[in-house]
């Protein structure tokens, strides 16, 4: 195989002197030369090398630079939103994360996290980042999905794998698509026109001004970027002039609309003599995104997950008789911010003595995020993540890309039929390496089961848009409805997600034998009230994961478009369906709901059937369009 050479830097190489002649004098017996242009840019294309290493690279101009521990292997772009960004530990804490980290000794797997950056213009370099060799000391910060993808391929083929993790939680696909793509697409040409005609600097200035005005109104004073926040955790600090806010509750809904950054919350409580000095348990509902929590100036806990309940053990000796101070520093990276959730989960427990903590808390803004100081978040303008986090990577030789995104686009699922293929095609044009492999994760299970066929389901429609994207060459989709969590948008089983992506790659890229996806709907026929469906990718046979063998997740509807539960029987590579409520079925749906846990059909390779429908009736997202916010 032809494999790209990966050094420990990203972006286009630049000359650091005024010399125009450079040479790569050593790389595994190769010698190449090049000239820098007037701006100092240069490129060298090395001949293909067999997979392996480590090697050393020497570059000579007036000076000499040596890079060591370089591998030759497969480089994969790993992109999307939070489920791709989600690390093995840190805010992620995937299933069995401690065991996974302890066993993560794979020096042939490397990981590079591109810093989260936005830009309204194309960038040719990134602002930081570094390659990490996979080990128990580094693996906690690896993208979990990307790591398990790479591990499966490495264990099968023993080839080096380089992972470039360029992802941002909550991001829309339009942020990852170039301006040129919008200009060339009929559906999005109005967006391109707005980008060409709009004054982005003026727009950003208005946003900055509005955020600062919101702060002034909510706090009664202008934002002070020079405040001494180090004292805010201490009980001796005087906060009598701080404004108050109801907690729990997102701060966007309480006067701080648009604010991303750090806000401190403080609350005084009284402890009686009998409880003074005792150990306690502090509960603070959920905090979006990161908190550091103190009692009387002593740090008692910190969690970096926006949807995890805060519950901290308070050691004996911290609480004193009389007034005690709880201080919480909250860092919000984007979207909603603050202490939120059920008021009953905000309390201090000392044995059987429970003191509620919901109600008024003092608050003060400590800082505004760097992106917001520029007036911009990841979804505030089209193309800003492509400009800053994809364009700098374009000189690199890659094997392909894996993608986990769609949650933020679910409200415009019908439009995603256009937006997602547009982004993939755009990347392929910019990389100029043909139809490189592009594999993605279909949306998992999340939300309410009553967002379904009869009431409408954004997530089902988004999954359908993803499946329709498989019409592009060299694409593949990992189905994950069986390993999601209806109450957690960040399901913790990333092992199977990575493996399912790897199965597709092993088949499509590396020509490995064996079934690599679950059953896929092919066709159907109707006889009376009986519908018989035929499937491909049945592998060694289809099965229903139920102790009695009952098929679940199917519905049928007549011409009234009202869906009813259907009984199913597996017969070889077909499933026969009937419903007592529908005498003349005209449509079948499977697993068509936000919460798609009911579907239980797999092949014997343990890969789940993809959700589908046989009708083309209008969905609830058909008329929703992307627009540039002003």
PDB file of N, CA and C in Angstrom, residues 312-360:
ATOM      1  N   UNK A 312     -20.464  15.763  45.885  1.00  0.00           N
ATOM      2  CA  UNK A 312     -19.124  15.803  46.432  1.00  0.00           C
ATOM      3  C   UNK A 312     -19.130  15.476  47.926  1.00  0.00           C
ATOM      4  N   UNK A 313     -18.196  14.639  48.321  1.00  0.00           N
ATOM      5  CA  UNK A 313     -18.006  14.345  49.738  1.00  0.00           C
ATOM      6  C   UNK A 313     -17.204  15.470  50.378  1.00  0.00           C
ATOM      7  N   UNK A 314     -17.733  16.007  51.477  1.00  0.00           N
ATOM      8  CA  UNK A 314     -17.076  17.087  52.205  1.00  0.00           C
ATOM      9  C   UNK A 314     -16.399  16.471  53.432  1.00  0.00           C
ATOM     10  N   UNK A 315     -15.062  16.486  53.490  1.00  0.00           N
ATOM     11  CA  UNK A 315     -14.370  15.850  54.623  1.00  0.00           C
ATOM     12  C   UNK A 315     -14.689  16.517  55.952  1.00  0.00           C
ATOM     13  N   UNK A 316     -14.559  15.756  57.006  1.00  0.00           N
ATOM     14  CA  UNK A 316     -14.738  16.290  58.355  1.00  0.00           C
ATOM     15  C   UNK A 316     -13.743  17.418  58.602  1.00  0.00           C
ATOM     16  N   UNK A 317     -14.189  18.422  59.340  1.00  0.00           N
ATOM     17  CA  UNK A 317     -13.321  19.517  59.720  1.00  0.00           C
ATOM     18  C   UNK A 317     -13.446  20.763  58.869  1.00  0.00           C
ATOM     19  N   UNK A 318     -14.164  20.696  57.745  1.00  0.00           N
ATOM     20  CA  UNK A 318     -14.306  21.871  56.874  1.00  0.00           C
ATOM     21  C   UNK A 318     -15.459  22.757  57.319  1.00  0.00           C
ATOM     22  N   UNK A 319     -16.595  22.147  57.652  1.00  0.00           N
ATOM     23  CA  UNK A 319     -17.751  22.916  58.109  1.00  0.00           C
ATOM     24  C   UNK A 319     -17.549  23.397  59.540  1.00  0.00           C
ATOM     25  N   UNK A 320     -17.927  24.641  59.785  1.00  0.00           N
ATOM     26  CA  UNK A 320     -17.789  25.222  61.126  1.00  0.00           C
ATOM     27  C   UNK A 320     -19.156  25.679  61.626  1.00  0.00           C
ATOM     28  N   UNK A 321     -19.253  25.882  62.931  1.00  0.00           N
ATOM     29  CA  UNK A 321     -20.506  26.374  63.506  1.00  0.00           C
ATOM     30  C   UNK A 321     -20.767  27.798  63.027  1.00  0.00           C
ATOM     31  N   UNK A 322     -22.010  28.071  62.648  1.00  0.00           N
ATOM     32  CA  UNK A 322     -22.373  29.404  62.176  1.00  0.00           C
ATOM     33  C   UNK A 322     -22.303  29.507  60.667  1.00  0.00           C
ATOM     34  N   UNK A 323     -21.849  30.642  60.148  1.00  0.00           N
ATOM     35  CA  UNK A 323     -21.862  30.925  58.715  1.00  0.00           C
ATOM     36  C   UNK A 323     -20.768  30.153  57.980  1.00  0.00           C
ATOM     37  N   UNK A 324     -21.164  29.511  56.863  1.00  0.00           N
ATOM     38  CA  UNK A 324     -20.235  28.801  55.983  1.00  0.00           C
ATOM     39  C   UNK A 324     -20.510  29.256  54.543  1.00  0.00           C
ATOM     40  N   UNK A 325     -19.485  29.242  53.721  1.00  0.00           N
ATOM     41  CA  UNK A 325     -19.608  29.778  52.364  1.00  0.00           C
ATOM     42  C   UNK A 325     -19.358  28.689  51.317  1.00  0.00           C
ATOM     43  N   UNK A 326     -20.338  28.489  50.431  1.00  0.00           N
ATOM     44  CA  UNK A 326     -20.173  27.608  49.270  1.00  0.00           C
ATOM     45  C   UNK A 326     -19.897  28.499  48.061  1.00  0.00           C
ATOM     46  N   UNK A 327     -18.799  28.263  47.378  1.00  0.00           N
ATOM     47  CA  UNK A 327     -18.436  29.029  46.179  1.00  0.00           C
ATOM     48  C   UNK A 327     -18.217  28.060  45.029  1.00  0.00           C
ATOM     49  N   UNK A 328     -18.809  28.386  43.866  1.00  0.00           N
ATOM     50  CA  UNK A 328     -18.712  27.517  42.690  1.00  0.00           C
ATOM     51  C   UNK A 328     -18.285  28.349  41.488  1.00  0.00           C
ATOM     52  N   UNK A 329     -17.136  27.992  40.913  1.00  0.00           N
ATOM     53  CA  UNK A 329     -16.712  28.616  39.661  1.00  0.00           C
ATOM     54  C   UNK A 329     -17.222  27.759  38.512  1.00  0.00           C
ATOM     55  N   UNK A 330     -18.037  28.358  37.641  1.00  0.00           N
ATOM     56  CA  UNK A 330     -18.633  27.647  36.515  1.00  0.00           C
ATOM     57  C   UNK A 330     -18.021  28.158  35.223  1.00  0.00           C
ATOM     58  N   UNK A 331     -17.504  27.244  34.409  1.00  0.00           N
ATOM     59  CA  UNK A 331     -16.969  27.596  33.097  1.00  0.00           C
ATOM     60  C   UNK A 331     -17.883  27.022  32.026  1.00  0.00           C
ATOM     61  N   UNK A 332     -18.420  27.894  31.184  1.00  0.00           N
ATOM     62  CA  UNK A 332     -19.295  27.474  30.087  1.00  0.00           C
ATOM     63  C   UNK A 332     -18.564  27.705  28.771  1.00  0.00           C
ATOM     64  N   UNK A 333     -18.427  26.603  27.992  1.00  0.00           N
ATOM     65  CA  UNK A 333     -17.686  26.679  26.733  1.00  0.00           C
ATOM     66  C   UNK A 333     -18.554  27.042  25.537  1.00  0.00           C
ATOM     67  N   UNK A 334     -19.869  27.007  25.716  1.00  0.00           N
ATOM     68  CA  UNK A 334     -20.770  27.314  24.617  1.00  0.00           C
ATOM     69  C   UNK A 334     -22.149  26.777  24.894  1.00  0.00           C
ATOM     70  N   UNK A 335     -23.170  27.362  24.266  1.00  0.00           N
ATOM     71  CA  UNK A 335     -24.539  26.936  24.522  1.00  0.00           C
ATOM     72  C   UNK A 335     -24.989  27.400  25.891  1.00  0.00           C
ATOM     73  N   UNK A 336     -25.837  26.583  26.531  1.00  0.00           N
ATOM     74  CA  UNK A 336     -26.334  26.926  27.854  1.00  0.00           C
ATOM     75  C   UNK A 336     -25.234  26.948  28.895  1.00  0.00           C
ATOM     76  N   UNK A 337     -25.448  27.719  29.958  1.00  0.00           N
ATOM     77  CA  UNK A 337     -24.459  27.795  31.016  1.00  0.00           C
ATOM     78  C   UNK A 337     -25.103  27.943  32.377  1.00  0.00           C
ATOM     79  N   UNK A 338     -24.404  27.471  33.436  1.00  0.00           N
ATOM     80  CA  UNK A 338     -24.884  27.662  34.795  1.00  0.00           C
ATOM     81  C   UNK A 338     -25.157  26.366  35.522  1.00  0.00           C
ATOM     82  N   UNK A 339     -25.731  26.503  36.701  1.00  0.00           N
ATOM     83  CA  UNK A 339     -26.158  25.370  37.525  1.00  0.00           C
ATOM     84  C   UNK A 339     -27.622  25.108  37.184  1.00  0.00           C
ATOM     85  N   UNK A 340     -27.936  23.905  36.720  1.00  0.00           N
ATOM     86  CA  UNK A 340     -29.286  23.653  36.248  1.00  0.00           C
ATOM     87  C   UNK A 340     -29.746  22.257  36.673  1.00  0.00           C
ATOM     88  N   UNK A 341     -31.040  22.000  36.511  1.00  0.00           N
ATOM     89  CA  UNK A 341     -31.570  20.676  36.830  1.00  0.00           C
ATOM     90  C   UNK A 341     -32.679  20.735  37.850  1.00  0.00           C
ATOM     91  N   UNK A 342     -32.872  19.629  38.542  1.00  0.00           N
ATOM     92  CA  UNK A 342     -33.944  19.478  39.522  1.00  0.00           C
ATOM     93  C   UNK A 342     -33.530  20.114  40.848  1.00  0.00           C
ATOM     94  N   UNK A 343     -34.393  20.974  41.380  1.00  0.00           N
ATOM     95  CA  UNK A 343     -34.090  21.654  42.648  1.00  0.00           C
ATOM     96  C   UNK A 343     -33.866  20.670  43.789  1.00  0.00           C
ATOM     97  N   UNK A 344     -34.497  19.489  43.709  1.00  0.00           N
ATOM     98  CA  UNK A 344     -34.352  18.501  44.787  1.00  0.00           C
ATOM     99  C   UNK A 344     -32.945  17.919  44.848  1.00  0.00           C
ATOM    100  N   UNK A 345     -32.150  18.112  43.776  1.00  0.00           N
ATOM    101  CA  UNK A 345     -30.780  17.593  43.766  1.00  0.00           C
ATOM    102  C   UNK A 345     -29.771  18.666  44.166  1.00  0.00           C
ATOM    103  N   UNK A 346     -30.237  19.729  44.814  1.00  0.00           N
ATOM    104  CA  UNK A 346     -29.353  20.756  45.361  1.00  0.00           C
ATOM    105  C   UNK A 346     -29.521  20.772  46.877  1.00  0.00           C
ATOM    106  N   UNK A 347     -28.551  20.197  47.586  1.00  0.00           N
ATOM    107  CA  UNK A 347     -28.688  20.095  49.033  1.00  0.00           C
ATOM    108  C   UNK A 347     -27.354  19.759  49.680  1.00  0.00           C
ATOM    109  N   UNK A 348     -27.277  20.041  50.964  1.00  0.00           N
ATOM    110  CA  UNK A 348     -26.146  19.638  51.791  1.00  0.00           C
ATOM    111  C   UNK A 348     -26.678  18.678  52.842  1.00  0.00           C
ATOM    112  N   UNK A 349     -26.116  17.481  52.890  1.00  0.00           N
ATOM    113  CA  UNK A 349     -26.581  16.447  53.822  1.00  0.00           C
ATOM    114  C   UNK A 349     -25.502  16.164  54.849  1.00  0.00           C
ATOM    115  N   UNK A 350     -25.883  16.290  56.110  1.00  0.00           N
ATOM    116  CA  UNK A 350     -25.003  15.925  57.229  1.00  0.00           C
ATOM    117  C   UNK A 350     -25.760  14.864  58.018  1.00  0.00           C
ATOM    118  N   UNK A 351     -25.460  13.615  57.762  1.00  0.00           N
ATOM    119  CA  UNK A 351     -26.262  12.538  58.341  1.00  0.00           C
ATOM    120  C   UNK A 351     -27.684  12.638  57.830  1.00  0.00           C
ATOM    121  N   UNK A 352     -28.639  12.675  58.751  1.00  0.00           N
ATOM    122  CA  UNK A 352     -30.049  12.794  58.372  1.00  0.00           C
ATOM    123  C   UNK A 352     -30.511  14.241  58.259  1.00  0.00           C
ATOM    124  N   UNK A 353     -29.614  15.169  58.542  1.00  0.00           N
ATOM    125  CA  UNK A 353     -29.946  16.588  58.472  1.00  0.00           C
ATOM    126  C   UNK A 353     -29.684  17.100  57.061  1.00  0.00           C
ATOM    127  N   UNK A 354     -30.755  17.468  56.358  1.00  0.00           N
ATOM    128  CA  UNK A 354     -30.636  17.896  54.959  1.00  0.00           C
ATOM    129  C   UNK A 354     -31.017  19.371  54.849  1.00  0.00           C
ATOM    130  N   UNK A 355     -30.133  20.151  54.259  1.00  0.00           N
ATOM    131  CA  UNK A 355     -30.367  21.583  54.070  1.00  0.00           C
ATOM    132  C   UNK A 355     -30.494  21.878  52.569  1.00  0.00           C
ATOM    133  N   UNK A 356     -31.675  22.284  52.083  1.00  0.00           N
ATOM    134  CA  UNK A 356     -31.837  22.605  50.660  1.00  0.00           C
ATOM    135  C   UNK A 356     -30.958  23.794  50.267  1.00  0.00           C
ATOM    136  N   UNK A 357     -30.471  23.774  49.031  1.00  0.00           N
ATOM    137  CA  UNK A 357     -29.591  24.838  48.553  1.00  0.00           C
ATOM    138  C   UNK A 357     -30.167  25.585  47.351  1.00  0.00           C
ATOM    139  N   UNK A 358     -31.359  25.186  46.891  1.00  0.00           N
ATOM    140  CA  UNK A 358     -31.951  25.917  45.778  1.00  0.00           C
ATOM    141  C   UNK A 358     -32.436  27.285  46.255  1.00  0.00           C
ATOM    142  N   UNK A 359     -32.581  28.195  45.309  1.00  0.00           N
ATOM    143  CA  UNK A 359     -33.020  29.547  45.655  1.00  0.00           C
ATOM    144  C   UNK A 359     -32.025  30.579  45.159  1.00  0.00           C
ATOM    145  N   UNK A 360     -31.960  31.712  45.841  1.00  0.00           N
ATOM    146  CA  UNK A 360     -31.100  32.815  45.426  1.00  0.00           C
ATOM    147  C   UNK A 360     -29.630  32.552  45.767  1.00  0.00           C
TER     148      UNK A 360
END
